[in-house]
Amino acid sequence: MFEGAMPALITPFTKDDRIDREGLQRNIAFVEEGGVTGIVPCGTTGESATLSALEHEEVIDIAVECSKVPVIAGTGSNNTREALQFTKHAADAGVDGVLLISPYYNKPNPAGLLAHFKKIAEAVEIPMILYNVPSRTGQDMPVDVIAELAKMGNIVGIKEASGNVSKVSQILENTAEEDFVVISGEDGLTLPIISMGGSGVISVAANIVPDRMSRMVNAALAGDYETARKIHFEIAPLIRALFLETNPVPAKKAAELAGLASGHLRLPLAPLSKTNTVKLADELRKLGVME
């Protein structure tokens, strides 16, 4: 189930700053038509940090109601009780799995990391994917902690976004005996991670070019690296453009330029600069995503 290209969905907002329900449904239909194998609402790309608890639950409910592919809901928090509350709601809503970021700002020691994830895993019987993204959390989850958590039956994988390919190798080596997958958390490293045994990507770019990202991932998983490399180099400039500024600032602008539901960014994020908007639009035109 946790294989292939899975977009970390943006959260579109209406002009009066509500969740754009119809827009979110249209965006989900768009990525599904592009061949994605799952969707991930309420992650960093979905501006989860600025969603109220009710909005967080609303986005998950919408995704479950309209999606034809598995839903992996972002339910992590640096507050274990809040993460547990979000995870219980997501399970009750009918998601297929949850994505749990390592606690940010608190910077727990290894014992705290183990206790945090084990408490949630023991309380809710649903597949769980860990999320390691040091650039956001200020802490790189240790390999031995990941390996220990992989022994738990319902902790089934990790979204790895440390940017360290050597670490990805260590995780794969140390979890080889477990039913545990490694999913790329960085679009640009998806191909090398799959080549080592990764199962796919939770992707920003798949919001905008789901067809190309899906074809690249599927080709790599099938061992057709010639095709996968061709698509990788085709979309690499767009991937770089999508990270010219803090995600999801460029992604929401790209969605707007591509005619998808987007809406404004919530503070403290500000709109993409004019200079970077020109660069992003140029890459979208090269791929035929906008005129």
GROMACS .gro file of C-alpha atoms in nm:
model
  291
    1MET     CA    1   0.000   0.000   0.000
    2PHE     CA    2   0.284   0.242   0.078
    3GLU     CA    3   0.449   0.229  -0.261
    4GLY     CA    4   0.462   0.464  -0.558
    5ALA     CA    5   0.415   0.841  -0.593
    6MET     CA    6   0.202   0.998  -0.319
    7PRO     CA    7   0.149   1.375  -0.320
    8ALA     CA    8   0.176   1.568   0.004
    9LEU     CA    9  -0.134   1.770  -0.073
   10ILE     CA   10  -0.152   2.147  -0.054
   11THR     CA   11  -0.450   2.282   0.140
   12PRO     CA   12  -0.647   2.530  -0.073
   13PHE     CA   13  -0.820   2.815   0.107
   14THR     CA   14  -1.115   3.031   0.007
   15LYS     CA   15  -1.096   3.411  -0.001
   16ASP     CA   16  -1.257   3.423   0.342
   17ASP     CA   17  -0.986   3.187   0.477
   18ARG     CA   18  -1.187   2.868   0.503
   19ILE     CA   19  -1.092   2.526   0.372
   20ASP     CA   20  -1.178   2.519   0.001
   21ARG     CA   21  -1.367   2.190   0.009
   22GLU     CA   22  -1.456   2.178  -0.360
   23GLY     CA   23  -1.107   2.289  -0.458
   24LEU     CA   24  -0.948   2.017  -0.246
   25GLN     CA   25  -1.177   1.759  -0.405
   26ARG     CA   26  -1.080   1.880  -0.753
   27ASN     CA   27  -0.711   1.866  -0.669
   28ILE     CA   28  -0.747   1.510  -0.538
   29ALA     CA   29  -0.926   1.406  -0.857
   30PHE     CA   30  -0.645   1.569  -1.061
   31VAL     CA   31  -0.363   1.379  -0.891
   32GLU     CA   32  -0.558   1.055  -0.904
   33GLU     CA   33  -0.599   1.098  -1.280
   34GLY     CA   34  -0.222   1.143  -1.292
   35GLY     CA   35  -0.173   0.794  -1.153
   36VAL     CA   36  -0.071   0.853  -0.791
   37THR     CA   37  -0.095   0.556  -0.557
   38GLY     CA   38  -0.199   0.749  -0.247
   39ILE     CA   39  -0.252   1.098  -0.106
   40VAL     CA   40  -0.114   1.263   0.206
   41PRO     CA   41  -0.328   1.544   0.352
   42CYS     CA   42  -0.227   1.760   0.650
   43GLY     CA   43   0.147   1.743   0.607
   44THR     CA   44   0.392   2.033   0.599
   45THR     CA   45   0.295   2.102   0.237
   46GLY     CA   46  -0.066   2.126   0.355
   47GLU     CA   47   0.024   2.404   0.601
   48SER     CA   48  -0.076   2.180   0.890
   49ALA     CA   49   0.097   2.410   1.137
   50THR     CA   50  -0.165   2.679   1.069
   51LEU     CA   51  -0.472   2.454   1.064
   52SER     CA   52  -0.695   2.453   1.369
   53ALA     CA   53  -0.778   2.114   1.518
   54LEU     CA   54  -1.122   2.127   1.356
   55GLU     CA   55  -0.975   2.223   1.018
   56HIS     CA   56  -0.719   1.944   1.045
   57GLU     CA   57  -0.999   1.694   1.096
   58GLU     CA   58  -1.207   1.852   0.819
   59VAL     CA   59  -0.930   1.814   0.561
   60ILE     CA   60  -0.883   1.448   0.655
   61ASP     CA   61  -1.257   1.385   0.637
   62ILE     CA   62  -1.277   1.540   0.289
   63ALA     CA   63  -0.983   1.332   0.167
   64VAL     CA   64  -1.134   1.008   0.294
   65GLU     CA   65  -1.477   1.088   0.149
   66CYS     CA   66  -1.361   1.161  -0.205
   67SER     CA   67  -1.038   0.970  -0.256
   68LYS     CA   68  -1.019   0.656  -0.467
   69VAL     CA   69  -0.662   0.581  -0.352
   70PRO     CA   70  -0.524   0.516  -0.002
   71VAL     CA   71  -0.516   0.815   0.234
   72ILE     CA   72  -0.217   0.863   0.463
   73ALA     CA   73  -0.303   1.147   0.699
   74GLY     CA   74  -0.048   1.368   0.867
   75THR     CA   75  -0.126   1.339   1.238
   76GLY     CA   76   0.204   1.425   1.402
   77SER     CA   77   0.273   1.691   1.661
   78ASN     CA   78   0.536   1.789   1.914
   79ASN     CA   79   0.263   1.733   2.173
   80THR     CA   80   0.215   1.359   2.219
   81ARG     CA   81  -0.142   1.399   2.343
   82GLU     CA   82  -0.235   1.609   2.040
   83ALA     CA   83  -0.070   1.363   1.800
   84LEU     CA   84  -0.265   1.083   1.965
   85GLN     CA   85  -0.590   1.279   1.933
   86PHE     CA   86  -0.530   1.348   1.562
   87THR     CA   87  -0.433   0.986   1.502
   88LYS     CA   88  -0.745   0.852   1.672
   89HIS     CA   89  -0.965   1.083   1.467
   90ALA     CA   90  -0.790   0.982   1.143
   91ALA     CA   91  -0.835   0.613   1.223
   92ASP     CA   92  -1.204   0.667   1.300
   93ALA     CA   93  -1.242   0.865   0.976
   94GLY     CA   94  -1.120   0.566   0.778
   95VAL     CA   95  -0.770   0.659   0.662
   96ASP     CA   96  -0.538   0.382   0.546
   97GLY     CA   97  -0.239   0.505   0.742
   98VAL     CA   98  -0.091   0.802   0.924
   99LEU     CA   99   0.230   1.001   0.893
  100LEU     CA  100   0.393   1.100   1.221
  101ILE     CA  101   0.663   1.368   1.220
  102SER     CA  102   0.925   1.348   1.493
  103PRO     CA  103   0.853   1.607   1.765
  104TYR     CA  104   0.985   1.947   1.661
  105TYR     CA  105   1.117   2.222   1.890
  106ASN     CA  106   1.115   1.994   2.198
  107LYS     CA  107   1.411   1.792   2.058
  108PRO     CA  108   1.345   1.482   2.272
  109ASN     CA  109   1.628   1.246   2.359
  110PRO     CA  110   1.621   0.889   2.214
  111ALA     CA  111   1.418   0.759   2.508
  112GLY     CA  112   1.163   1.034   2.453
  113LEU     CA  113   1.138   0.961   2.081
  114LEU     CA  114   1.078   0.592   2.150
  115ALA     CA  115   0.818   0.666   2.416
  116HIS     CA  116   0.636   0.919   2.196
  117PHE     CA  117   0.592   0.690   1.898
  118LYS     CA  118   0.531   0.375   2.102
  119LYS     CA  119   0.253   0.544   2.299
  120ILE     CA  120   0.070   0.633   1.978
  121ALA     CA  121   0.136   0.297   1.812
  122GLU     CA  122   0.009   0.106   2.115
  123ALA     CA  123  -0.305   0.318   2.141
  124VAL     CA  124  -0.422   0.312   1.779
  125GLU     CA  125  -0.425   0.004   1.556
  126ILE     CA  126  -0.344   0.161   1.221
  127PRO     CA  127  -0.036   0.152   0.994
  128MET     CA  128   0.202   0.433   1.087
  129ILE     CA  129   0.485   0.594   0.893
  130LEU     CA  130   0.753   0.787   1.078
  131TYR     CA  131   0.869   1.117   0.929
  132ASN     CA  132   1.228   1.233   0.970
  133VAL     CA  133   1.290   1.587   0.844
  134PRO     CA  134   1.576   1.750   1.042
  135SER     CA  135   1.549   2.082   0.855
  136ARG     CA  136   1.203   2.126   1.009
  137THR     CA  137   1.245   1.958   1.347
  138GLY     CA  138   1.600   2.056   1.438
  139GLN     CA  139   1.681   1.692   1.509
  140ASP     CA  140   1.787   1.394   1.297
  141MET     CA  141   1.615   1.078   1.419
  142PRO     CA  142   1.889   0.823   1.506
  143VAL     CA  143   1.905   0.504   1.300
  144ASP     CA  144   1.896   0.285   1.612
  145VAL     CA  145   1.572   0.453   1.722
  146ILE     CA  146   1.419   0.396   1.379
  147ALA     CA  147   1.530   0.031   1.384
  148GLU     CA  148   1.378  -0.021   1.728
  149LEU     CA  149   1.046   0.135   1.626
  150ALA     CA  150   1.042  -0.077   1.309
  151LYS     CA  151   0.997  -0.383   1.532
  152MET     CA  152   0.650  -0.263   1.629
  153GLY     CA  153   0.387  -0.429   1.414
  154ASN     CA  154   0.201  -0.119   1.303
  155ILE     CA  155   0.500   0.112   1.248
  156VAL     CA  156   0.549   0.012   0.887
  157GLY     CA  157   0.784   0.267   0.736
  158ILE     CA  158   0.957   0.602   0.738
  159LYS     CA  159   0.944   0.909   0.517
  160GLU     CA  160   1.311   1.000   0.511
  161ALA     CA  161   1.395   1.363   0.434
  162SER     CA  162   1.734   1.412   0.593
  163GLY     CA  163   1.898   1.450   0.251
  164ASN     CA  164   2.153   1.191   0.359
  165VAL     CA  165   2.157   0.901   0.112
  166SER     CA  166   2.411   0.716   0.328
  167LYS     CA  167   2.164   0.727   0.616
  168VAL     CA  168   1.891   0.586   0.392
  169SER     CA  169   2.122   0.293   0.326
  170GLN     CA  170   2.177   0.243   0.700
  171ILE     CA  171   1.802   0.245   0.766
  172LEU     CA  172   1.743  -0.015   0.494
  173GLU     CA  173   2.027  -0.228   0.630
  174ASN     CA  174   1.902  -0.209   0.989
  175THR     CA  175   1.537  -0.281   0.908
  176ALA     CA  176   1.590  -0.554   0.648
  177GLU     CA  177   1.437  -0.820   0.873
  178GLU     CA  178   1.123  -0.615   0.939
  179ASP     CA  179   0.813  -0.545   0.728
  180PHE     CA  180   0.924  -0.183   0.694
  181VAL     CA  181   0.950   0.053   0.396
  182VAL     CA  182   1.162   0.361   0.331
  183ILE     CA  183   0.986   0.636   0.139
  184SER     CA  184   1.169   0.934  -0.006
  185GLY     CA  185   1.072   1.264   0.150
  186GLU     CA  186   1.268   1.466  -0.105
  187ASP     CA  187   1.158   1.470  -0.468
  188GLY     CA  188   1.510   1.515  -0.602
  189LEU     CA  189   1.642   1.206  -0.420
  190THR     CA  190   1.357   0.974  -0.509
  191LEU     CA  191   1.541   0.792  -0.785
  192PRO     CA  192   1.856   0.709  -0.585
  193ILE     CA  193   1.650   0.607  -0.283
  194ILE     CA  194   1.440   0.367  -0.491
  195SER     CA  195   1.757   0.227  -0.646
  196MET     CA  196   1.869   0.122  -0.295
  197GLY     CA  197   1.536  -0.038  -0.211
  198GLY     CA  198   1.304   0.250  -0.128
  199SER     CA  199   0.936   0.208  -0.207
  200GLY     CA  200   0.841   0.549  -0.347
  201VAL     CA  201   0.802   0.914  -0.256
  202ILE     CA  202   0.573   1.143  -0.061
  203SER     CA  203   0.604   1.426  -0.307
  204VAL     CA  204   0.554   1.799  -0.341
  205ALA     CA  205   0.596   1.793  -0.719
  206ALA     CA  206   0.322   1.531  -0.756
  207ASN     CA  207   0.071   1.805  -0.677
  208ILE     CA  208   0.167   1.971  -1.006
  209VAL     CA  209   0.300   1.691  -1.232
  210PRO     CA  210   0.146   1.375  -1.088
  211ASP     CA  211   0.164   1.194  -1.421
  212ARG     CA  212   0.537   1.246  -1.467
  213MET     CA  213   0.621   1.172  -1.105
  214SER     CA  214   0.409   0.857  -1.112
  215ARG     CA  215   0.569   0.735  -1.435
  216MET     CA  216   0.919   0.798  -1.301
  217VAL     CA  217   0.854   0.613  -0.976
  218ASN     CA  218   0.675   0.325  -1.144
  219ALA     CA  219   0.956   0.285  -1.396
  220ALA     CA  220   1.219   0.282  -1.121
  221LEU     CA  221   1.025   0.030  -0.914
  222ALA     CA  222   1.000  -0.192  -1.222
  223GLY     CA  223   1.377  -0.170  -1.276
  224ASP     CA  224   1.347   0.044  -1.589
  225TYR     CA  225   1.608   0.296  -1.485
  226GLU     CA  226   1.663   0.429  -1.836
  227THR     CA  227   1.304   0.557  -1.847
  228ALA     CA  228   1.316   0.670  -1.483
  229ARG     CA  229   1.635   0.871  -1.539
  230LYS     CA  230   1.489   1.037  -1.847
  231ILE     CA  231   1.184   1.157  -1.655
  232HIS     CA  232   1.396   1.251  -1.352
  233PHE     CA  233   1.610   1.489  -1.559
  234GLU     CA  234   1.300   1.622  -1.734
  235ILE     CA  235   1.134   1.731  -1.410
  236ALA     CA  236   1.446   1.808  -1.202
  237PRO     CA  237   1.444   2.182  -1.291
  238LEU     CA  238   1.081   2.210  -1.179
  239ILE     CA  239   1.160   2.027  -0.856
  240ARG     CA  240   1.439   2.275  -0.785
  241ALA     CA  241   1.204   2.563  -0.863
  242LEU     CA  242   0.948   2.425  -0.618
  243PHE     CA  243   1.204   2.473  -0.342
  244LEU     CA  244   1.332   2.820  -0.433
  245GLU     CA  245   1.161   2.935  -0.114
  246THR     CA  246   1.015   2.756   0.186
  247ASN     CA  247   0.772   2.479   0.095
  248PRO     CA  248   0.479   2.516   0.023
  249VAL     CA  249   0.525   2.877  -0.092
  250PRO     CA  250   0.633   2.787  -0.448
  251ALA     CA  251   0.401   2.484  -0.461
  252LYS     CA  252   0.090   2.690  -0.398
  253LYS     CA  253   0.196   2.945  -0.658
  254ALA     CA  254   0.262   2.661  -0.904
  255ALA     CA  255  -0.085   2.522  -0.836
  256GLU     CA  256  -0.236   2.864  -0.901
  257LEU     CA  257  -0.042   2.907  -1.226
  258ALA     CA  258  -0.143   2.556  -1.337
  259GLY     CA  259  -0.513   2.629  -1.280
  260LEU     CA  260  -0.549   2.413  -0.970
  261ALA     CA  261  -0.719   2.515  -0.646
  262SER     CA  262  -0.472   2.703  -0.432
  263GLY     CA  263  -0.572   3.023  -0.257
  264HIS     CA  264  -0.354   3.229  -0.030
  265LEU     CA  265  -0.084   3.121   0.210
  266ARG     CA  266  -0.150   3.159   0.578
  267LEU     CA  267   0.084   3.375   0.780
  268PRO     CA  268   0.363   3.356   0.871
  269LEU     CA  269   0.423   3.236   0.513
  270ALA     CA  270   0.424   3.515   0.255
  271PRO     CA  271   0.373   3.493  -0.124
  272LEU     CA  272   0.651   3.385  -0.357
  273SER     CA  273   0.877   3.671  -0.468
  274LYS     CA  274   0.830   3.816  -0.815
  275THR     CA  275   1.176   3.701  -0.923
  276ASN     CA  276   1.114   3.342  -0.817
  277THR     CA  277   0.762   3.347  -0.963
  278VAL     CA  278   0.916   3.421  -1.304
  279LYS     CA  279   1.162   3.131  -1.261
  280LEU     CA  280   0.885   2.893  -1.151
  281ALA     CA  281   0.654   2.994  -1.436
  282ASP     CA  282   0.934   2.938  -1.686
  283GLU     CA  283   0.975   2.577  -1.571
  284LEU     CA  284   0.601   2.516  -1.578
  285ARG     CA  285   0.584   2.641  -1.936
  286LYS     CA  286   0.872   2.415  -2.043
  287LEU     CA  287   0.672   2.115  -1.918
  288GLY     CA  288   0.349   2.236  -2.075
  289VAL     CA  289   0.182   2.275  -1.737
  290MET     CA  290   0.087   2.635  -1.816
  291GLU     CA  291   0.082   2.843  -2.133
   0.00000   0.00000   0.00000
